[in-house]
Coordinates of C-alpha atoms and ligand atoms in Angstrom, one line a residue:
M1 CA 80.2 14.8 19.3
S2 CA 82.0 16.9 16.8
V3 CA 82.2 16.0 13.1
S4 CA 86.0 15.3 13.4
Q5 CA 85.5 13.1 16.3
Q6 CA 82.8 11.2 14.5
Q7 CA 85.1 10.7 11.5
V8 CA 87.8 9.3 13.8
T9 CA 85.4 6.8 15.3
E10 CA 83.5 5.8 12.3
P11 CA 83.8 2.0 12.0
D12 CA 85.2 0.3 8.9
L13 CA 82.4 -2.3 9.0
D14 CA 79.0 -2.8 10.6
L15 CA 79.7 -6.4 11.3
V16 CA 82.7 -8.8 11.6
I17 CA 81.8 -12.4 11.6
I18 CA 84.3 -15.0 12.8
G19 CA 84.1 -18.4 11.2
A20 CA 82.8 -19.7 7.9
G21 CA 80.9 -22.8 8.9
F22 CA 77.1 -23.2 9.2
A23 CA 77.0 -20.2 11.6
G24 CA 79.2 -17.8 9.7
L25 CA 77.7 -18.4 6.3
A26 CA 74.1 -18.1 7.5
M27 CA 75.0 -14.9 9.4
L28 CA 76.7 -13.4 6.4
N29 CA 73.7 -14.1 4.2
R30 CA 71.3 -12.5 6.8
A31 CA 73.6 -9.5 7.3
R32 CA 73.5 -8.9 3.6
E33 CA 69.7 -9.0 3.6
L34 CA 69.8 -6.4 6.4
G35 CA 72.2 -4.2 4.4
L36 CA 75.1 -4.5 6.9
R37 CA 78.6 -3.9 5.7
S38 CA 80.0 -7.3 6.8
R39 CA 83.0 -9.4 6.5
V40 CA 83.8 -13.0 7.6
Y41 CA 87.2 -14.0 8.8
E42 CA 88.0 -17.7 8.5
A43 CA 91.2 -19.4 9.6
G44 CA 90.8 -22.2 7.1
D45 CA 91.4 -21.8 3.3
G46 CA 87.8 -22.7 2.6
V47 CA 84.2 -22.7 3.9
G48 CA 82.8 -25.5 6.0
G49 CA 84.0 -25.0 9.6
T50 CA 83.9 -28.4 11.3
W51 CA 83.6 -30.0 7.9
Y52 CA 86.7 -28.1 6.6
W53 CA 88.9 -29.3 9.4
N54 CA 87.7 -32.8 10.3
R55 CA 88.9 -34.8 7.3
Y56 CA 89.8 -38.0 9.1
P57 CA 88.8 -41.4 7.6
G58 CA 85.2 -42.0 8.3
A59 CA 84.2 -38.4 9.1
R60 CA 80.5 -38.0 8.5
T61 CA 77.4 -36.5 10.1
D62 CA 75.7 -38.3 13.0
S63 CA 72.4 -36.5 12.0
E64 CA 70.4 -37.2 8.9
C65 CA 71.1 -35.0 5.9
Y66 CA 67.6 -33.6 5.5
Y67 CA 67.6 -31.7 8.8
Y68 CA 71.4 -31.3 9.3
C69 CA 71.5 -28.5 6.7
F70 CA 70.7 -24.9 5.9
S71 CA 67.1 -23.9 5.7
F72 CA 67.5 -20.1 5.1
S73 CA 67.0 -20.5 1.4
E74 CA 64.4 -22.4 -0.5
E75 CA 66.8 -22.5 -3.5
I76 CA 69.3 -24.5 -1.5
V77 CA 66.7 -27.0 -0.4
R78 CA 65.5 -27.3 -4.0
E79 CA 68.8 -27.4 -5.8
W80 CA 70.9 -29.5 -3.5
T81 CA 70.4 -33.3 -3.4
W82 CA 72.0 -35.5 -0.7
S83 CA 73.4 -38.9 -1.7
E84 CA 73.5 -40.6 1.7
R85 CA 71.4 -40.6 4.8
Y86 CA 74.5 -39.4 6.8
P87 CA 76.7 -37.5 4.4
G88 CA 80.4 -38.0 4.6
Q89 CA 82.9 -35.1 5.1
P90 CA 83.7 -34.7 1.3
E91 CA 80.0 -34.4 0.5
M92 CA 79.5 -31.9 3.4
L93 CA 82.4 -29.8 2.0
R94 CA 80.8 -29.9 -1.5
Y95 CA 77.6 -28.7 0.0
F96 CA 79.3 -25.8 1.7
D97 CA 81.0 -24.9 -1.5
F98 CA 77.7 -25.0 -3.3
V99 CA 76.1 -22.7 -0.8
A100 CA 79.0 -20.3 -0.8
D101 CA 79.0 -20.1 -4.7
R102 CA 75.2 -20.0 -5.0
F103 CA 75.1 -16.9 -2.8
D104 CA 78.4 -15.5 -3.9
L105 CA 79.5 -15.5 -0.3
R106 CA 83.2 -15.7 -0.8
R107 CA 83.7 -12.1 -1.9
D108 CA 83.0 -11.1 1.8
I109 CA 85.2 -13.8 3.4
R110 CA 88.8 -13.5 4.2
F111 CA 90.2 -17.0 4.2
G112 CA 93.4 -18.1 5.9
T113 CA 93.0 -15.3 8.4
R114 CA 92.7 -15.9 12.1
I115 CA 91.3 -13.3 14.5
I116 CA 93.6 -13.1 17.4
S117 CA 91.9 -10.3 19.4
A118 CA 88.8 -8.2 19.6
A119 CA 88.6 -5.3 22.0
F120 CA 85.6 -3.0 22.8
D121 CA 86.5 0.6 22.7
E122 CA 84.5 2.5 25.2
A123 CA 85.1 5.9 23.6
S124 CA 83.9 5.0 20.1
G125 CA 81.5 2.2 21.1
N126 CA 83.2 0.1 18.4
W127 CA 85.1 -3.1 18.5
E128 CA 88.7 -3.3 17.2
V129 CA 89.4 -6.7 15.7
V130 CA 92.9 -7.8 14.9
T131 CA 94.0 -10.6 12.5
D132 CA 97.0 -12.8 12.7
G133 CA 98.3 -10.8 9.6
G134 CA 98.2 -7.6 11.7
E135 CA 95.1 -6.1 10.0
R136 CA 93.0 -3.9 12.3
V137 CA 89.3 -3.5 11.6
R138 CA 86.8 -1.3 13.5
T139 CA 83.3 -2.7 13.5
S140 CA 80.1 -1.9 15.3
Y141 CA 79.2 -5.5 15.9
V142 CA 81.1 -8.8 16.2
V143 CA 79.3 -12.2 15.8
T144 CA 81.2 -15.4 16.4
G145 CA 80.4 -18.6 14.6
L146 CA 83.2 -20.6 16.0
G147 CA 81.5 -23.9 16.6
L148 CA 81.2 -25.8 19.9
L149 CA 83.7 -28.4 19.0
S150 CA 86.5 -26.7 17.2
A151 CA 89.4 -26.0 19.6
P152 CA 91.3 -29.4 19.5
H153 CA 92.4 -31.0 22.7
L154 CA 95.8 -32.7 22.5
P155 CA 96.5 -34.2 25.9
D156 CA 99.8 -33.2 27.4
F157 CA 101.5 -36.6 27.0
P158 CA 105.3 -36.2 27.7
G159 CA 107.6 -37.2 24.9
L160 CA 105.4 -36.4 21.9
E161 CA 108.3 -34.4 20.3
S162 CA 110.5 -37.5 20.5
F163 CA 108.2 -39.7 18.4
E164 CA 110.0 -40.9 15.3
G165 CA 106.9 -41.8 13.3
D166 CA 104.1 -39.6 12.0
W167 CA 101.3 -38.3 14.2
Y168 CA 98.0 -36.7 13.3
M169 CA 95.0 -35.2 15.1
T170 CA 91.7 -36.2 13.6
S171 CA 90.5 -32.6 13.8
R172 CA 93.5 -31.3 11.9
W173 CA 93.8 -34.2 9.4
P174 CA 96.0 -33.3 6.3
Q175 CA 94.0 -32.1 3.3
D176 CA 95.7 -34.7 1.0
G177 CA 95.1 -37.5 3.5
A178 CA 97.6 -39.5 5.5
D179 CA 99.2 -42.7 4.3
L180 CA 98.3 -45.4 6.7
V181 CA 98.5 -48.4 4.3
G182 CA 100.5 -51.2 5.7
K183 CA 101.5 -49.1 8.8
R184 CA 101.3 -50.0 12.5
V185 CA 98.8 -47.4 13.7
G186 CA 97.9 -46.5 17.3
I187 CA 94.7 -44.5 17.9
I188 CA 93.9 -42.7 21.2
G189 CA 90.2 -41.9 21.8
T190 CA 86.9 -43.7 21.4
G191 CA 84.5 -40.8 21.3
A192 CA 82.3 -40.0 18.3
T193 CA 85.4 -39.3 16.2
G194 CA 87.4 -42.4 17.2
V195 CA 84.3 -44.5 16.7
Q196 CA 84.0 -43.3 13.1
A197 CA 87.7 -43.5 12.3
I198 CA 88.5 -46.9 13.8
P199 CA 86.8 -49.2 11.3
L200 CA 88.2 -47.4 8.3
I201 CA 91.7 -47.0 9.7
A202 CA 91.7 -50.7 10.5
Q203 CA 90.9 -51.4 6.8
E204 CA 94.1 -49.5 5.7
A205 CA 96.6 -50.2 8.4
A206 CA 98.7 -53.3 8.8
H207 CA 97.6 -53.3 12.4
L208 CA 95.5 -50.9 14.5
T209 CA 95.8 -50.6 18.3
V210 CA 93.0 -48.8 20.0
F211 CA 93.6 -47.1 23.3
Q212 CA 90.3 -46.9 25.1
R213 CA 89.9 -45.1 28.4
T214 CA 86.1 -45.1 28.5
P215 CA 83.9 -47.4 26.4
N216 CA 81.0 -45.6 24.7
Y217 CA 77.4 -46.6 24.0
V218 CA 77.6 -46.9 20.2
V219 CA 74.3 -47.4 18.3
P220 CA 74.7 -48.2 14.6
A221 CA 73.8 -45.2 12.4
Q222 CA 72.2 -47.5 9.7
N223 CA 73.6 -45.4 6.9
R224 CA 72.3 -46.0 3.3
P225 CA 72.0 -44.2 0.0
M226 CA 69.0 -41.8 -0.3
E227 CA 66.2 -43.0 -2.5
P228 CA 65.0 -40.8 -5.4
D229 CA 61.4 -40.9 -4.1
E230 CA 62.2 -40.0 -0.6
I231 CA 64.4 -37.1 -1.8
V232 CA 61.4 -35.7 -3.7
E233 CA 59.2 -36.1 -0.6
L234 CA 61.7 -34.7 1.9
K235 CA 62.3 -31.6 -0.3
A236 CA 58.5 -31.0 -0.6
K237 CA 58.1 -31.2 3.1
H238 CA 61.3 -29.4 4.1
Y239 CA 59.7 -26.6 6.0
E240 CA 57.2 -28.9 7.7
I241 CA 60.1 -31.0 8.9
L242 CA 62.0 -27.9 10.0
Q243 CA 59.1 -26.9 12.2
K244 CA 59.0 -30.4 13.7
A245 CA 62.7 -30.1 14.5
R246 CA 62.1 -26.7 16.1
D247 CA 59.4 -28.3 18.3
H248 CA 61.8 -31.1 19.5
S249 CA 63.9 -30.8 22.6
F250 CA 67.1 -31.8 20.6
A251 CA 66.0 -30.0 17.4
M252 CA 65.5 -33.2 15.5
P253 CA 62.3 -33.9 13.6
F254 CA 61.6 -37.1 15.6
N255 CA 58.5 -38.7 16.8
P256 CA 58.0 -39.0 20.6
G257 CA 59.0 -42.3 22.2
H258 CA 56.6 -44.9 23.7
G259 CA 56.3 -43.3 27.1
P260 CA 58.4 -44.5 30.1
A261 CA 60.4 -47.7 29.6
S262 CA 58.7 -49.2 32.7
G263 CA 55.3 -48.7 31.1
V264 CA 55.5 -51.7 28.8
S265 CA 56.2 -55.4 29.3
P266 CA 59.8 -56.7 29.0
E267 CA 58.9 -58.3 25.7
E268 CA 57.4 -55.1 24.3
R269 CA 60.4 -53.1 25.6
Q270 CA 62.8 -55.5 23.8
R271 CA 60.7 -55.1 20.6
I272 CA 60.8 -51.3 20.8
Y273 CA 64.6 -51.3 21.4
E274 CA 65.1 -53.6 18.4
E275 CA 63.0 -51.2 16.3
G276 CA 65.1 -48.3 17.6
W277 CA 68.3 -50.1 16.8
A278 CA 67.1 -50.8 13.3
S279 CA 66.1 -47.1 12.9
G280 CA 69.6 -46.1 14.0
G281 CA 71.7 -43.4 15.6
F282 CA 69.9 -40.8 17.7
R283 CA 66.5 -42.3 16.9
F284 CA 67.4 -45.1 19.3
L285 CA 67.8 -42.6 22.1
F286 CA 64.8 -40.4 21.3
E287 CA 62.1 -42.6 19.7
T288 CA 62.2 -45.6 22.0
F289 CA 61.3 -44.3 25.4
D290 CA 60.8 -40.8 26.7
D291 CA 62.5 -41.1 30.0
L292 CA 65.9 -42.5 29.1
L293 CA 67.7 -39.3 30.0
V294 CA 65.8 -38.8 33.3
D295 CA 65.2 -42.2 34.8
S296 CA 68.1 -44.4 35.9
E297 CA 66.2 -47.7 35.6
S298 CA 64.9 -46.9 32.2
N299 CA 68.4 -45.7 31.1
E300 CA 69.9 -48.9 32.4
S301 CA 67.4 -51.0 30.4
A302 CA 68.6 -49.2 27.2
A303 CA 72.2 -49.5 28.3
E304 CA 71.9 -53.2 28.9
F305 CA 70.2 -53.7 25.5
I306 CA 73.3 -52.0 23.9
R307 CA 75.6 -54.2 25.9
S308 CA 73.7 -57.3 24.7
K309 CA 74.2 -56.1 21.1
I310 CA 77.9 -55.7 21.8
R311 CA 78.1 -59.3 23.1
E312 CA 76.1 -60.5 20.1
T313 CA 78.5 -58.7 17.6
V314 CA 81.9 -59.1 19.1
H315 CA 83.2 -62.7 18.9
D316 CA 85.7 -62.5 21.7
P317 CA 83.8 -62.3 25.0
E318 CA 86.8 -60.5 26.7
I319 CA 86.9 -57.8 24.1
A320 CA 83.1 -57.5 24.2
D321 CA 83.3 -57.0 27.9
L322 CA 86.0 -54.3 27.6
L323 CA 83.9 -52.5 25.0
S324 CA 80.8 -52.5 27.2
P325 CA 80.2 -49.2 29.0
R326 CA 79.3 -49.4 32.7
G327 CA 79.1 -47.0 35.6
Y328 CA 77.6 -44.1 33.7
P329 CA 74.3 -43.6 31.9
Y330 CA 73.7 -43.9 28.2
G331 CA 73.7 -40.2 27.2
G332 CA 76.0 -39.2 30.0
K333 CA 78.6 -38.7 27.3
R334 CA 77.5 -37.6 23.8
P335 CA 76.6 -41.0 22.3
P336 CA 78.4 -41.8 19.0
A337 CA 76.8 -43.3 15.9
G338 CA 78.6 -46.4 14.6
H339 CA 79.3 -47.7 11.1
D340 CA 80.4 -51.3 11.7
Y341 CA 82.2 -50.1 14.8
Y342 CA 81.8 -53.2 17.0
E343 CA 82.2 -55.5 13.9
A344 CA 85.7 -54.0 13.4
Y345 CA 86.9 -55.7 16.6
N346 CA 86.4 -59.1 15.0
R347 CA 89.3 -58.2 12.6
E348 CA 92.6 -60.0 13.0
N349 CA 94.5 -56.8 12.7
I350 CA 92.9 -54.8 15.6
T351 CA 93.9 -54.8 19.3
L352 CA 92.0 -53.1 22.0
V353 CA 94.0 -51.7 24.9
D354 CA 92.2 -50.7 28.1
V355 CA 93.9 -47.6 29.5
S356 CA 91.4 -46.9 32.2
S357 CA 93.5 -48.7 34.8
A358 CA 96.9 -48.5 33.1
P359 CA 97.0 -44.9 31.7
I360 CA 99.1 -43.7 28.9
Q361 CA 102.3 -42.6 30.5
E362 CA 104.3 -41.1 27.6
I363 CA 104.9 -41.1 23.9
T364 CA 108.3 -42.7 23.2
P365 CA 110.5 -42.5 20.1
G366 CA 109.0 -45.8 19.1
G367 CA 105.4 -45.5 20.1
I368 CA 103.2 -45.3 23.3
R369 CA 103.9 -46.5 26.8
A370 CA 100.7 -47.3 28.8
G371 CA 101.2 -48.8 32.2
D372 CA 104.4 -50.8 32.0
T373 CA 103.9 -51.8 28.3
E374 CA 105.4 -50.1 25.3
Y375 CA 103.6 -50.4 22.0
E376 CA 105.4 -49.7 18.8
F377 CA 103.9 -47.6 16.0
D378 CA 104.6 -46.0 12.6
V379 CA 101.7 -43.6 13.1
I380 CA 99.8 -42.3 16.1
V381 CA 96.3 -40.8 15.7
F382 CA 94.9 -38.5 18.4
A383 CA 91.1 -38.6 18.5
T384 CA 91.2 -36.9 21.8
G385 CA 88.4 -34.4 21.5
F386 CA 88.0 -30.7 22.0
D387 CA 88.1 -27.9 24.5
A388 CA 84.4 -27.8 23.9
V389 CA 82.0 -24.8 23.8
T390 CA 84.3 -22.2 25.4
G391 CA 87.8 -23.1 24.0
A392 CA 87.5 -21.5 20.6
L393 CA 86.2 -18.2 22.2
T394 CA 88.7 -18.1 25.0
G395 CA 91.4 -18.8 22.4
I396 CA 90.8 -15.3 21.1
D397 CA 91.9 -12.4 23.3
I398 CA 88.4 -10.9 23.6
R399 CA 88.1 -7.8 25.9
G400 CA 84.9 -6.0 26.7
R401 CA 84.3 -2.9 28.8
D402 CA 87.3 -1.6 30.8
G403 CA 89.5 -4.1 28.9
F404 CA 88.0 -7.0 30.9
E405 CA 89.0 -10.3 29.4
L406 CA 86.3 -12.9 28.4
K407 CA 88.7 -15.6 29.5
R408 CA 88.8 -14.1 33.0
K409 CA 85.0 -13.7 33.1
W410 CA 84.6 -17.4 32.4
E411 CA 87.4 -18.7 34.7
D412 CA 84.8 -20.4 36.9
G413 CA 82.6 -21.4 34.0
P414 CA 81.0 -19.5 31.1
R415 CA 78.5 -16.8 31.8
T416 CA 76.2 -15.7 29.1
Y417 CA 72.6 -14.6 28.6
L418 CA 70.8 -17.1 26.3
G419 CA 74.3 -18.3 25.1
L420 CA 74.2 -15.2 22.8
T421 CA 75.5 -12.3 24.8
A422 CA 77.6 -11.6 27.9
H423 CA 77.4 -8.7 30.3
G424 CA 80.3 -6.3 29.8
F425 CA 80.7 -7.3 26.2
P426 CA 78.3 -5.0 24.2
N427 CA 77.5 -5.7 20.6
L428 CA 79.2 -9.1 20.7
F429 CA 77.0 -12.0 19.9
T430 CA 78.0 -15.7 20.1
I431 CA 76.2 -18.1 17.8
S432 CA 75.8 -21.4 19.7
G433 CA 77.7 -19.9 22.6
P434 CA 78.0 -21.4 26.0
G435 CA 74.6 -21.8 27.6
S436 CA 72.9 -22.3 24.3
P437 CA 71.4 -25.7 23.4
F438 CA 73.5 -28.7 22.5
A439 CA 71.1 -30.1 19.9
N440 CA 70.9 -30.5 16.1
L441 CA 73.2 -27.6 15.4
P442 CA 72.1 -26.2 12.0
V443 CA 68.6 -25.7 13.3
C444 CA 69.9 -24.0 16.5
I445 CA 72.3 -21.9 14.5
E446 CA 69.7 -20.6 12.1
K447 CA 67.5 -19.6 15.1
N448 CA 70.4 -17.8 16.7
V449 CA 71.2 -16.0 13.4
E450 CA 67.6 -14.9 13.0
W451 CA 67.6 -13.6 16.6
I452 CA 70.9 -11.8 16.3
G453 CA 69.9 -10.3 12.9
N454 CA 66.7 -9.0 14.3
A455 CA 68.4 -7.6 17.4
I456 CA 70.9 -5.7 15.3
D457 CA 68.2 -4.5 12.9
H458 CA 66.1 -3.3 15.8
A459 CA 69.0 -1.4 17.3
R460 CA 69.8 0.3 14.0
R461 CA 66.2 1.3 13.4
E462 CA 65.9 2.7 16.9
G463 CA 69.2 4.6 16.9
I464 CA 70.6 2.3 19.6
D465 CA 74.3 2.0 19.7
T466 CA 75.0 -0.8 22.1
I467 CA 73.1 -3.9 23.2
E468 CA 74.3 -5.8 26.2
A469 CA 73.0 -8.4 28.6
T470 CA 72.2 -7.0 32.0
R471 CA 74.1 -8.6 34.9
E472 CA 70.8 -9.8 36.4
A473 CA 69.6 -11.5 33.2
E474 CA 72.9 -13.2 32.8
D475 CA 73.0 -14.4 36.4
D476 CA 69.5 -15.8 36.0
W477 CA 70.4 -17.6 32.7
V478 CA 73.6 -19.1 34.2
A479 CA 71.5 -20.4 37.1
Q480 CA 68.8 -21.8 34.7
V481 CA 71.4 -23.6 32.6
Q482 CA 72.6 -25.4 35.7
D483 CA 69.0 -26.0 37.1
V484 CA 67.5 -27.5 34.0
V485 CA 70.1 -30.2 33.9
S486 CA 69.8 -31.2 37.5
G487 CA 66.8 -33.4 36.9
T488 CA 68.5 -35.3 34.2
L489 CA 71.2 -38.0 33.9
L490 CA 73.2 -35.9 31.5
T491 CA 75.8 -34.6 34.0
Q492 CA 76.5 -38.1 35.4
G493 CA 79.1 -38.3 32.7
E494 CA 81.2 -36.0 34.8
A495 CA 82.9 -39.0 36.3
V496 CA 83.9 -40.2 32.8
H497 CA 85.3 -36.9 31.4
S498 CA 82.2 -35.7 29.4
W499 CA 82.8 -32.5 27.5
F500 CA 79.3 -31.4 28.4
T501 CA 80.7 -30.5 31.8
G502 CA 84.2 -29.5 30.9
A503 CA 85.4 -32.6 32.6
N504 CA 87.4 -33.8 29.6
I505 CA 89.9 -30.9 29.9
P506 CA 92.3 -31.1 32.9
G507 CA 92.0 -27.9 35.0
K508 CA 88.8 -26.6 33.3
A509 CA 85.9 -25.5 35.4
H510 CA 83.4 -28.3 35.8
V511 CA 80.1 -26.8 35.0
V512 CA 77.5 -27.7 32.5
N513 CA 78.3 -25.4 29.6
V514 CA 75.3 -26.1 27.3
W515 CA 71.5 -25.6 27.7
F516 CA 69.8 -28.9 28.2
G517 CA 66.4 -27.4 28.9
G518 CA 65.1 -28.3 25.5
A519 CA 66.0 -26.6 22.2
N520 CA 62.3 -26.0 21.6
N521 CA 61.9 -24.2 25.0
Y522 CA 65.1 -22.3 24.3
F523 CA 63.7 -21.0 20.9
A524 CA 60.5 -19.9 22.7
I525 CA 62.5 -18.1 25.4
C526 CA 64.6 -16.3 22.8
D527 CA 61.5 -15.3 20.7
G528 CA 59.8 -14.1 23.9
V529 CA 62.9 -12.0 24.8
A530 CA 62.8 -10.3 21.4
E531 CA 59.0 -9.8 21.5
K532 CA 59.3 -8.0 24.9
G533 CA 61.7 -5.5 23.4
Y534 CA 64.8 -7.4 24.3
E535 CA 64.1 -8.2 27.8
G536 CA 67.2 -8.7 29.9
L537 CA 69.3 -6.5 27.5
A538 CA 70.4 -3.0 28.1
L539 CA 69.9 -1.0 24.9
S540 CA 71.8 2.3 25.0
S541 CA 72.1 5.3 22.7
R542 CA 75.2 7.5 22.9
D543 CA 73.8 10.3 20.8
R544 CA 70.9 10.6 23.1
G545 CA 73.4 10.6 26.0
Q546 CA 71.2 8.2 27.8
E547 CA 71.1 4.7 28.9
A548 CA 67.9 3.6 27.0
E549 CA 67.7 0.4 28.9
S550 CA 64.9 -1.8 27.6
A551 CA 61.9 -1.1 29.7
A552 CA 61.4 -4.8 30.3
A553 CA 64.9 -5.2 31.6
S554 CA 64.5 -2.7 34.3
Ligands
NA7_601 P1 85.4 -36.9 22.8 O1 84.0 -37.4 22.7 O2 85.7 -35.9 23.8 O3 86.3 -38.1 22.9 C1 87.7 -38.0 23.1 C2 88.3 -39.3 23.4 O4 89.7 -39.2 23.7 C3 87.6 -40.1 24.5 O5 87.6 -41.4 24.2 C4 88.7 -39.8 25.7 O6 88.6 -40.8 26.7 C5 89.9 -39.9 24.9 N1 91.0 -39.3 25.7 C6 91.2 -38.0 25.9 N2 92.3 -37.8 26.7 C7 92.8 -39.0 26.9 C8 93.9 -39.5 27.6 N3 94.7 -38.6 28.3 N4 94.1 -40.8 27.7 C9 93.3 -41.6 27.0 N5 92.2 -41.3 26.3 C10 92.0 -40.0 26.2 O7 85.8 -36.2 21.4 P2 85.4 -36.6 19.9 O8 86.2 -35.8 19.0 O9 85.4 -38.1 19.7 O10 83.9 -36.1 19.8 C11 83.6 -34.8 20.1 C12 82.3 -34.4 19.6 O11 82.4 -34.2 18.2 C13 81.2 -35.4 19.7 O12 80.6 -35.4 21.0 C14 80.2 -35.0 18.6 O13 79.4 -34.0 19.1 C15 81.1 -34.5 17.6 P3 87.5 -40.6 27.9 O14 86.2 -40.9 27.3 O15 87.7 -39.1 28.3 O16 88.0 -41.5 28.9

């Protein structure tokens, strides 16, 4: 290559990172440690990702604060103190601001800037990334930190443009809030988001009508303020707790359950479920019995326990019955954590409308028509979920070798190696991409960041220009992602539109798009791949004019 050619193809940056949530910030910090010239592009005007956008009433974490957080810096662990077991969205945003300021991250972040395309240039071996403002940046590497649940899904209801009131999507809630006081509000959706929003909207609205298509298994989160003593203890043990999370199949520092649900007497089973209910949230799923996600009978015993709690809590038996999930397993859809969720249905100003048999037909100027009935509203709230896992990535025009579109590659379902890379898309890494674990995300994200950072560092040290998944390794991973879930009950939510399988989006390929083979196993696999010289990845060096494919990959 001549000097002049080299000048033409010299990239502006080593690394472009897309997104300034958990993934983007952790990646930026790691990139700086590695001496990479990096820049983050973020569509929002601030840091936080999910926690920047989801400002709806009641938005808070479903995982406990002390493991739903960054671990990359001991300073953060030492200096930040959580106020609640499950921090609310405003506290999460303060946390992100704290981290961004503490590490002076903002100077490398372009806010209010959306990446609209990224194309791999075969001749130079660089990516050209284009922003919505028309800026073009050439970079050696692109890392996406777009989040699994960030591309909002607004169902295609006819007539929305005719609605004369105000309407909001929970995931695009206005920064200065929405005035719901004294209003007639209708909310569509009873997933994790709707379940958080409903009790709080009911407190503000004159009347709240909930449109429910599929009832969920809601276990109370059991939120409470953090105690000073426990904060001291948790900070002291942070890295021990992190290791425990990394050893858990859902990356949570939980204790194992009590074996199979059938292994104990009915009385003991009841006692253990009561204990799990009092512990709250995901602990009910993971610390009661170990076979709830694999054994139908065990699962049904937990499901029936939850139904009994609904009957106990909700005064009107008909409403309790409508709220009771049936016909799919507990865990078949991502189970929400509740904050007085079922209690809210005892309020005078809340109405539950079952739209499973009488679907929403249209939005009218005055409200919503479901079946033959029209409901009148001042405000409609859409808590209708996300084009999960792939939506944010396919929303960007990403083109790899030969201009091939990522969107086309994933038409029949996403194809990646380890959820991190895709064949035909060299030097592009996807943090928490399709085929990576759906588990406690900060822990998964930081493991991905560590792996990607090491891979880039290795490549630079070895004079390698491109890293790319081999087709064989990708095929094998795609098959494994489907295989590991086959022995579980997790895909049985297909019938009830679970986003795990893409079934919540009309027309989307129905395949499991996350790794359910255990986050702990996944971390070990990724570590093993790196230890074996990036097995399954082709590492090539242009200068050497050779395809220096990793020995292990061949
Ligand atoms: P979810 O869990 O995908 O929930 C979306 C909700 O919207 C769910 O209750 C859907 O009913 C409902 N929905 C979607 N389309 C329609 C139509 N056309 N008619 C009626 N109801 C509809 O999204 P969330 O935002 O609550 O949670 C997403 C994740 O964020 C969550 O899993 C956590 O990981 C954090 P359905 O159940 O499909 O019948």
